[in-house]
PDB file of C-alpha atoms in Angstrom:
ATOM      1  CA  MET T  24      88.044  59.913-119.243  1.00  0.00           C
ATOM      2  CA  ALA T  25      86.345  57.199-117.333  1.00  0.00           C
ATOM      3  CA  ASN T  26      83.984  56.312-120.097  1.00  0.00           C
ATOM      4  CA  LYS T  27      86.788  56.017-122.478  1.00  0.00           C
ATOM      5  CA  ASP T  28      88.588  53.620-120.094  1.00  0.00           C
ATOM      6  CA  ILE T  29      85.383  51.508-119.799  1.00  0.00           C
ATOM      7  CA  LYS T  30      85.048  51.317-123.586  1.00  0.00           C
ATOM      8  CA  ASN T  31      88.735  50.298-124.099  1.00  0.00           C
ATOM      9  CA  GLN T  32      88.116  47.525-121.466  1.00  0.00           C
ATOM     10  CA  GLU T  33      85.014  46.379-123.139  1.00  0.00           C
ATOM     11  CA  LYS T  34      86.749  46.433-126.422  1.00  0.00           C
ATOM     12  CA  LEU T  35      89.698  44.273-125.187  1.00  0.00           C
ATOM     13  CA  GLN T  36      87.297  41.809-123.532  1.00  0.00           C
ATOM     14  CA  GLN T  37      85.451  41.414-126.901  1.00  0.00           C
ATOM     15  CA  GLU T  38      88.746  40.976-128.685  1.00  0.00           C
ATOM     16  CA  LYS T  39      89.664  38.115-126.138  1.00  0.00           C
ATOM     17  CA  VAL T  40      86.252  36.484-126.644  1.00  0.00           C
ATOM     18  CA  GLU T  41      86.557  36.516-130.465  1.00  0.00           C
ATOM     19  CA  GLU T  42      90.227  35.254-130.096  1.00  0.00           C
ATOM     20  CA  ASN T  43      89.022  32.431-127.992  1.00  0.00           C
ATOM     21  CA  VAL T  44      86.199  31.663-130.489  1.00  0.00           C
ATOM     22  CA  ASN T  45      88.587  31.584-133.367  1.00  0.00           C
ATOM     23  CA  LYS T  46      90.867  29.192-131.505  1.00  0.00           C
ATOM     24  CA  VAL T  47      88.218  26.776-130.822  1.00  0.00           C
ATOM     25  CA  GLN T  48      87.032  27.021-134.443  1.00  0.00           C
ATOM     26  CA  GLN T  49      90.627  26.459-135.743  1.00  0.00           C
ATOM     27  CA  PHE T  50      91.022  23.542-133.273  1.00  0.00           C
ATOM     28  CA  PHE T  51      87.773  22.043-134.584  1.00  0.00           C
ATOM     29  CA  ASN T  52      88.800  22.446-138.166  1.00  0.00           C
ATOM     30  CA  GLU T  53      92.223  20.951-137.685  1.00  0.00           C
ATOM     31  CA  ASN T  54      90.784  17.932-135.655  1.00  0.00           C
ATOM     32  CA  LYS T  55      87.092  17.629-136.968  1.00  0.00           C
ATOM     33  CA  LYS T  56      87.920  13.986-138.430  1.00  0.00           C
ATOM     34  CA  ILE T  57      89.142  12.812-135.039  1.00  0.00           C
ATOM     35  CA  ILE T  58      86.333  14.539-133.075  1.00  0.00           C
ATOM     36  CA  TRP T  59      83.657  13.229-135.435  1.00  0.00           C
ATOM     37  CA  GLY T  60      85.382   9.740-135.258  1.00  0.00           C
ATOM     38  CA  SER T  61      85.419   9.660-131.554  1.00  0.00           C
ATOM     39  CA  LEU T  62      81.697  10.715-131.407  1.00  0.00           C
ATOM     40  CA  CYS T  63      80.839   8.000-133.848  1.00  0.00           C
ATOM     41  CA  ALA T  64      82.788   5.496-131.801  1.00  0.00           C
ATOM     42  CA  ILE T  65      80.937   6.452-128.566  1.00  0.00           C
ATOM     43  CA  LEU T  66      77.757   6.156-130.389  1.00  0.00           C
ATOM     44  CA  VAL T  67      78.626   2.686-131.836  1.00  0.00           C
ATOM     45  CA  VAL T  68      79.732   1.466-128.327  1.00  0.00           C
ATOM     46  CA  GLY T  69      76.514   2.821-126.653  1.00  0.00           C
ATOM     47  CA  LEU T  70      74.353   1.238-129.356  1.00  0.00           C
ATOM     48  CA  GLY T  71      76.323  -2.048-128.888  1.00  0.00           C
ATOM     49  CA  ILE T  72      75.670  -2.086-125.119  1.00  0.00           C
ATOM     50  CA  LEU T  73      72.038  -1.387-125.544  1.00  0.00           C
ATOM     51  CA  ALA T  74      71.649  -4.131-128.188  1.00  0.00           C
ATOM     52  CA  TYR T  75      73.567  -6.613-125.988  1.00  0.00           C
ATOM     53  CA  ASN T  76      71.366  -5.755-123.026  1.00  0.00           C
ATOM     54  CA  ASN T  77      68.074  -6.120-124.940  1.00  0.00           C
ATOM     55  CA  PHE T  78      68.797  -8.954-127.177  1.00  0.00           C
ATOM     56  CA  VAL T  79      71.393 -11.016-125.308  1.00  0.00           C
ATOM     57  CA  ARG T  80      71.682 -10.404-121.542  1.00  0.00           C
ATOM     58  CA  GLN T  81      67.867  -9.928-120.901  1.00  0.00           C
ATOM     59  CA  PRO T  82      66.765 -13.071-122.651  1.00  0.00           C
ATOM     60  CA  LYS T  83      69.626 -15.018-121.074  1.00  0.00           C
ATOM     61  CA  ILE T  84      68.345 -13.755-117.601  1.00  0.00           C
ATOM     62  CA  LYS T  85      64.789 -14.898-118.342  1.00  0.00           C
ATOM     63  CA  GLU T  86      65.907 -18.303-119.610  1.00  0.00           C
ATOM     64  CA  ALA T  87      68.153 -18.770-116.382  1.00  0.00           C
ATOM     65  CA  GLN T  88      65.244 -17.799-114.205  1.00  0.00           C
ATOM     66  CA  ALA T  89      62.992 -20.324-115.696  1.00  0.00           C
ATOM     67  CA  GLN T  90      65.532 -22.975-115.204  1.00  0.00           C
ATOM     68  CA  THR T  91      66.111 -21.844-111.566  1.00  0.00           C
ATOM     69  CA  PHE T  92      62.431 -22.071-110.729  1.00  0.00           C
ATOM     70  CA  GLN T  93      62.201 -25.820-111.235  1.00  0.00           C
ATOM     71  CA  ALA T  94      65.437 -26.369-109.353  1.00  0.00           C
ATOM     72  CA  GLU T  95      64.224 -24.440-106.395  1.00  0.00           C
ATOM     73  CA  GLU T  96      61.028 -26.380-106.255  1.00  0.00           C
ATOM     74  CA  VAL T  97      62.988 -29.655-105.967  1.00  0.00           C
ATOM     75  CA  PHE T  98      65.356 -28.016-103.474  1.00  0.00           C
ATOM     76  CA  GLN T  99      62.404 -27.068-101.114  1.00  0.00           C
ATOM     77  CA  GLN T 100      61.321 -30.739-101.251  1.00  0.00           C
ATOM     78  CA  GLY T 101      64.642 -31.597 -99.829  1.00  0.00           C
ATOM     79  CA  GLU T 102      65.870 -33.468-102.950  1.00  0.00           C
ATOM     80  CA  TYR T 103      69.379 -31.885-102.832  1.00  0.00           C
ATOM     81  CA  GLU T 104      71.123 -34.236-105.419  1.00  0.00           C
ATOM     82  CA  LEU T 105      68.419 -33.786-107.887  1.00  0.00           C
ATOM     83  CA  ALA T 106      68.293 -29.969-107.167  1.00  0.00           C
ATOM     84  CA  LEU T 107      72.075 -29.771-107.780  1.00  0.00           C
ATOM     85  CA  LYS T 108      72.404 -32.175-110.678  1.00  0.00           C
ATOM     86  CA  GLY T 109      68.966 -31.853-112.458  1.00  0.00           C
ATOM     87  CA  ASP T 110      67.448 -34.775-114.327  1.00  0.00           C
ATOM     88  CA  GLY T 111      67.783 -34.051-118.060  1.00  0.00           C
ATOM     89  CA  ASN T 112      64.380 -32.193-118.078  1.00  0.00           C
ATOM     90  CA  PHE T 113      65.632 -29.228-116.055  1.00  0.00           C
ATOM     91  CA  LEU T 114      69.005 -28.031-115.109  1.00  0.00           C
ATOM     92  CA  GLY T 115      70.239 -28.505-111.660  1.00  0.00           C
ATOM     93  CA  PHE T 116      72.065 -25.650-109.758  1.00  0.00           C
ATOM     94  CA  GLU T 117      75.425 -26.878-110.794  1.00  0.00           C
ATOM     95  CA  GLN T 118      74.726 -26.543-114.525  1.00  0.00           C
ATOM     96  CA  ILE T 119      72.772 -23.266-114.039  1.00  0.00           C
ATOM     97  CA  VAL T 120      75.784 -21.727-112.400  1.00  0.00           C
ATOM     98  CA  ALA T 121      78.162 -23.004-114.977  1.00  0.00           C
ATOM     99  CA  GLU T 122      75.983 -21.607-117.864  1.00  0.00           C
ATOM    100  CA  TYR T 123      74.459 -18.616-116.531  1.00  0.00           C
ATOM    101  CA  GLY T 124      76.424 -17.517-113.411  1.00  0.00           C
ATOM    102  CA  SER T 125      74.872 -14.453-111.612  1.00  0.00           C
ATOM    103  CA  ASN T 126      72.574 -13.919-114.492  1.00  0.00           C
ATOM    104  CA  ALA T 127      70.488 -16.676-112.732  1.00  0.00           C
ATOM    105  CA  GLY T 128      70.530 -14.447-109.603  1.00  0.00           C
ATOM    106  CA  GLU T 129      72.853 -14.518-106.724  1.00  0.00           C
ATOM    107  CA  ALA T 130      70.755 -17.068-104.769  1.00  0.00           C
ATOM    108  CA  VAL T 131      71.931 -19.909-107.221  1.00  0.00           C
ATOM    109  CA  TYR T 132      75.301 -19.897-105.508  1.00  0.00           C
ATOM    110  CA  PHE T 133      73.571 -20.133-102.152  1.00  0.00           C
ATOM    111  CA  TYR T 134      71.289 -23.073-103.253  1.00  0.00           C
ATOM    112  CA  ALA T 135      74.186 -24.948-105.008  1.00  0.00           C
ATOM    113  CA  GLY T 136      76.288 -24.487-101.921  1.00  0.00           C
ATOM    114  CA  VAL T 137      73.605 -25.916 -99.419  1.00  0.00           C
ATOM    115  CA  CYS T 138      72.984 -28.797-101.729  1.00  0.00           C
ATOM    116  CA  GLU T 139      76.729 -29.743-101.670  1.00  0.00           C
ATOM    117  CA  LEU T 140      76.620 -29.212 -97.964  1.00  0.00           C
ATOM    118  CA  GLN T 141      73.804 -31.525 -97.457  1.00  0.00           C
ATOM    119  CA  LEU T 142      75.531 -34.175 -99.678  1.00  0.00           C
ATOM    120  CA  GLY T 143      78.697 -33.957 -97.518  1.00  0.00           C
ATOM    121  CA  ASN T 144      80.871 -32.171-100.168  1.00  0.00           C
ATOM    122  CA  TYR T 145      82.122 -29.583 -97.888  1.00  0.00           C
ATOM    123  CA  GLN T 146      84.882 -27.983-100.045  1.00  0.00           C
ATOM    124  CA  ASN T 147      82.550 -27.730-102.933  1.00  0.00           C
ATOM    125  CA  ALA T 148      79.959 -26.126-100.642  1.00  0.00           C
ATOM    126  CA  LEU T 149      82.492 -23.528 -99.452  1.00  0.00           C
ATOM    127  CA  ASP T 150      83.352 -22.744-103.226  1.00  0.00           C
ATOM    128  CA  TYR T 151      79.844 -21.969-104.051  1.00  0.00           C
ATOM    129  CA  LEU T 152      78.894 -20.224-100.765  1.00  0.00           C
ATOM    130  CA  LYS T 153      81.750 -17.836-101.066  1.00  0.00           C
ATOM    131  CA  GLN T 154      80.588 -16.765-104.413  1.00  0.00           C
ATOM    132  CA  TYR T 155      77.161 -15.666-102.985  1.00  0.00           C
ATOM    133  CA  ASN T 156      77.066 -11.939-102.798  1.00  0.00           C
ATOM    134  CA  GLY T 157      73.327 -11.241-102.472  1.00  0.00           C
ATOM    135  CA  LYS T 158      71.862  -8.212-100.598  1.00  0.00           C
ATOM    136  CA  GLU T 159      69.002 -10.078 -98.942  1.00  0.00           C
ATOM    137  CA  SER T 160      70.050  -9.972 -95.325  1.00  0.00           C
ATOM    138  CA  ILE T 161      68.526 -13.221 -93.948  1.00  0.00           C
ATOM    139  CA  LEU T 162      69.814 -15.167 -96.906  1.00  0.00           C
ATOM    140  CA  ALA T 163      73.164 -13.602 -96.570  1.00  0.00           C
ATOM    141  CA  GLN T 164      73.184 -14.611 -92.852  1.00  0.00           C
ATOM    142  CA  ARG T 165      72.246 -18.177 -93.780  1.00  0.00           C
ATOM    143  CA  ALA T 166      74.968 -18.390 -96.391  1.00  0.00           C
ATOM    144  CA  ILE T 167      77.642 -17.423 -93.731  1.00  0.00           C
ATOM    145  CA  ALA T 168      76.326 -19.926 -91.269  1.00  0.00           C
ATOM    146  CA  ALA T 169      76.360 -22.594 -94.015  1.00  0.00           C
ATOM    147  CA  GLN T 170      79.972 -21.794 -94.586  1.00  0.00           C
ATOM    148  CA  GLY T 171      80.549 -22.469 -90.784  1.00  0.00           C
ATOM    149  CA  ASP T 172      78.830 -25.846 -91.292  1.00  0.00           C
ATOM    150  CA  ALA T 173      81.259 -26.665 -94.178  1.00  0.00           C
ATOM    151  CA  TYR T 174      84.269 -25.592 -92.183  1.00  0.00           C
ATOM    152  CA  ALA T 175      83.027 -27.693 -89.228  1.00  0.00           C
ATOM    153  CA  GLY T 176      82.615 -30.663 -91.775  1.00  0.00           C
ATOM    154  CA  LEU T 177      86.279 -30.125 -92.780  1.00  0.00           C
ATOM    155  CA  GLU T 178      87.235 -29.954 -89.101  1.00  0.00           C
ATOM    156  CA  ASP T 179      88.370 -26.404 -89.477  1.00  0.00           C
ATOM    157  CA  PHE T 180      86.879 -25.373 -86.376  1.00  0.00           C
ATOM    158  CA  ASN T 181      88.572 -21.877 -86.010  1.00  0.00           C
ATOM    159  CA  ASN T 182      87.060 -20.819 -89.188  1.00  0.00           C
ATOM    160  CA  ALA T 183      83.724 -22.487 -88.345  1.00  0.00           C
ATOM    161  CA  LEU T 184      83.558 -20.523 -85.079  1.00  0.00           C
ATOM    162  CA  ALA T 185      84.367 -17.200 -86.938  1.00  0.00           C
ATOM    163  CA  CYS T 186      81.481 -17.824 -89.473  1.00  0.00           C
ATOM    164  CA  TYR T 187      78.952 -18.659 -86.840  1.00  0.00           C
ATOM    165  CA  GLU T 188      79.802 -15.676 -84.824  1.00  0.00           C
ATOM    166  CA  LYS T 189      79.670 -13.467 -87.938  1.00  0.00           C
ATOM    167  CA  ALA T 190      76.351 -14.992 -88.895  1.00  0.00           C
ATOM    168  CA  ALA T 191      74.789 -14.343 -85.500  1.00  0.00           C
ATOM    169  CA  ARG T 192      75.787 -10.712 -85.644  1.00  0.00           C
ATOM    170  CA  LYS T 193      74.790 -10.208 -89.207  1.00  0.00           C
ATOM    171  CA  VAL T 194      71.186  -9.764 -88.424  1.00  0.00           C
ATOM    172  CA  GLU T 195      69.467  -9.750 -84.990  1.00  0.00           C
ATOM    173  CA  ASN T 196      66.688 -12.398 -85.279  1.00  0.00           C
ATOM    174  CA  ASP T 197      65.819 -15.705 -83.974  1.00  0.00           C
ATOM    175  CA  TYR T 198      68.226 -17.478 -86.303  1.00  0.00           C
ATOM    176  CA  SER T 199      70.931 -15.775 -84.441  1.00  0.00           C
ATOM    177  CA  ALA T 200      70.205 -17.966 -81.301  1.00  0.00           C
ATOM    178  CA  GLU T 201      70.926 -20.966 -83.458  1.00  0.00           C
ATOM    179  CA  TYR T 202      74.182 -19.676 -84.851  1.00  0.00           C
ATOM    180  CA  LEU T 203      75.345 -18.538 -81.267  1.00  0.00           C
ATOM    181  CA  GLN T 204      74.550 -21.983 -79.982  1.00  0.00           C
ATOM    182  CA  LYS T 205      76.705 -23.563 -82.823  1.00  0.00           C
ATOM    183  CA  ALA T 206      79.540 -21.108 -81.992  1.00  0.00           C
ATOM    184  CA  GLY T 207      79.347 -22.211 -78.291  1.00  0.00           C
ATOM    185  CA  ARG T 208      79.563 -25.816 -79.205  1.00  0.00           C
ATOM    186  CA  VAL T 209      82.601 -25.138 -81.494  1.00  0.00           C
ATOM    187  CA  ALA T 210      84.193 -23.033 -78.722  1.00  0.00           C
ATOM    188  CA  GLU T 211      83.825 -25.850 -76.441  1.00  0.00           C
ATOM    189  CA  GLN T 212      85.364 -28.325 -78.892  1.00  0.00           C
ATOM    190  CA  LEU T 213      88.336 -25.836 -79.206  1.00  0.00           C
ATOM    191  CA  GLY T 214      88.674 -25.918 -75.382  1.00  0.00           C
ATOM    192  CA  ASP T 215      87.414 -22.355 -74.760  1.00  0.00           C
ATOM    193  CA  ALA T 216      84.558 -23.103 -72.235  1.00  0.00           C
ATOM    194  CA  GLN T 217      84.467 -19.348 -71.119  1.00  0.00           C
ATOM    195  CA  LYS T 218      83.948 -18.143 -74.655  1.00  0.00           C
ATOM    196  CA  ALA T 219      81.234 -20.894 -74.953  1.00  0.00           C
ATOM    197  CA  LEU T 220      79.570 -19.748 -71.875  1.00  0.00           C
ATOM    198  CA  ALA T 221      79.422 -16.113 -73.162  1.00  0.00           C
ATOM    199  CA  PHE T 222      77.620 -17.345 -76.224  1.00  0.00           C
ATOM    200  CA  TYR T 223      75.108 -19.308 -74.147  1.00  0.00           C
ATOM    201  CA  LYS T 224      74.566 -16.514 -71.817  1.00  0.00           C
ATOM    202  CA  GLU T 225      73.826 -14.119 -74.651  1.00  0.00           C
ATOM    203  CA  ILE T 226      71.166 -16.662 -76.063  1.00  0.00           C
ATOM    204  CA  LYS T 227      69.645 -16.561 -72.519  1.00  0.00           C
ATOM    205  CA  ASP T 228      69.509 -12.853 -72.249  1.00  0.00           C
ATOM    206  CA  GLN T 229      68.845 -11.793 -75.941  1.00  0.00           C
ATOM    207  CA  TYR T 230      66.769 -14.797 -77.232  1.00  0.00           C
ATOM    208  CA  PRO T 231      64.899 -16.352 -74.366  1.00  0.00           C
ATOM    209  CA  ASN T 232      61.853 -17.209 -76.496  1.00  0.00           C
ATOM    210  CA  THR T 233      63.612 -19.188 -79.064  1.00  0.00           C
ATOM    211  CA  ILE T 234      63.963 -23.005 -78.847  1.00  0.00           C
ATOM    212  CA  GLN T 235      67.680 -22.508 -78.039  1.00  0.00           C
ATOM    213  CA  GLY T 236      66.701 -19.884 -75.431  1.00  0.00           C
ATOM    214  CA  MET T 237      64.382 -22.333 -73.708  1.00  0.00           C
ATOM    215  CA  GLN T 238      66.899 -25.068 -73.515  1.00  0.00           C
ATOM    216  CA  ILE T 239      70.049 -23.104 -73.026  1.00  0.00           C
ATOM    217  CA  ASP T 240      70.204 -23.337 -69.088  1.00  0.00           C
ATOM    218  CA  LYS T 241      71.553 -26.983 -69.251  1.00  0.00           C
ATOM    219  CA  TYR T 242      74.364 -25.687 -71.429  1.00  0.00           C
ATOM    220  CA  ILE T 243      75.189 -22.958 -69.026  1.00  0.00           C
ATOM    221  CA  SER T 244      74.812 -25.379 -65.985  1.00  0.00           C
ATOM    222  CA  ARG T 245      77.175 -27.868 -67.560  1.00  0.00           C
ATOM    223  CA  ILE T 246      79.985 -25.440 -67.997  1.00  0.00           C
ATOM    224  CA  GLU T 247      79.466 -23.706 -64.546  1.00  0.00           C
ATOM    225  CA  ASN T 248      79.435 -26.910 -62.572  1.00  0.00           C
ATOM    226  CA  ALA T 249      82.518 -28.131 -64.308  1.00  0.00           C
ATOM    227  CA  LYS T 250      84.579 -25.115 -62.946  1.00  0.00           C
TER     228      LYS T 250
END
């Protein structure tokens, strides 16, 4: 009796399997045009993306990098206006950003922003620097501090202070001492001597061997003696 029940169960299971297979087959037969059409569309899109990447995007990236190399060399020499505008023989960062955007690498936004900052065009500097989204930690730290410089140039000291403090906390390195000192000066300008003192003491405690650390006692003494 038990064997008969087992055989019946197996038969029912087999019938269910066959029924499901038939349903799948029927669904495919009824919708095969749509299914094949969808598969072809996916294939076309995939091939299109691959072709765009190989024949459009990658050559554009190489072209952008070649243009950027010359602008970077001029930037390193301190020729900020030339680096920004170019000279007709090579593109400046302004045109590189306009034509290639991030295809030229995230650093072009940083370079363009610093050029504008050095030329005293503070709002333009901010516009570029805020677009920088690179992963290199020290460059990202410098970009935030440069935003602070631009805000200070615009006399927006609250935002300048926020940027300097953010830059100092971004990475713990000797540059942090410079940004903490700038934060302290801005805090003093805003009338918050105690906050400035805290920044200066942090430099003394955490970065004593930096240029700022070796000179920070006079800043601390000035505030403490003014109490």
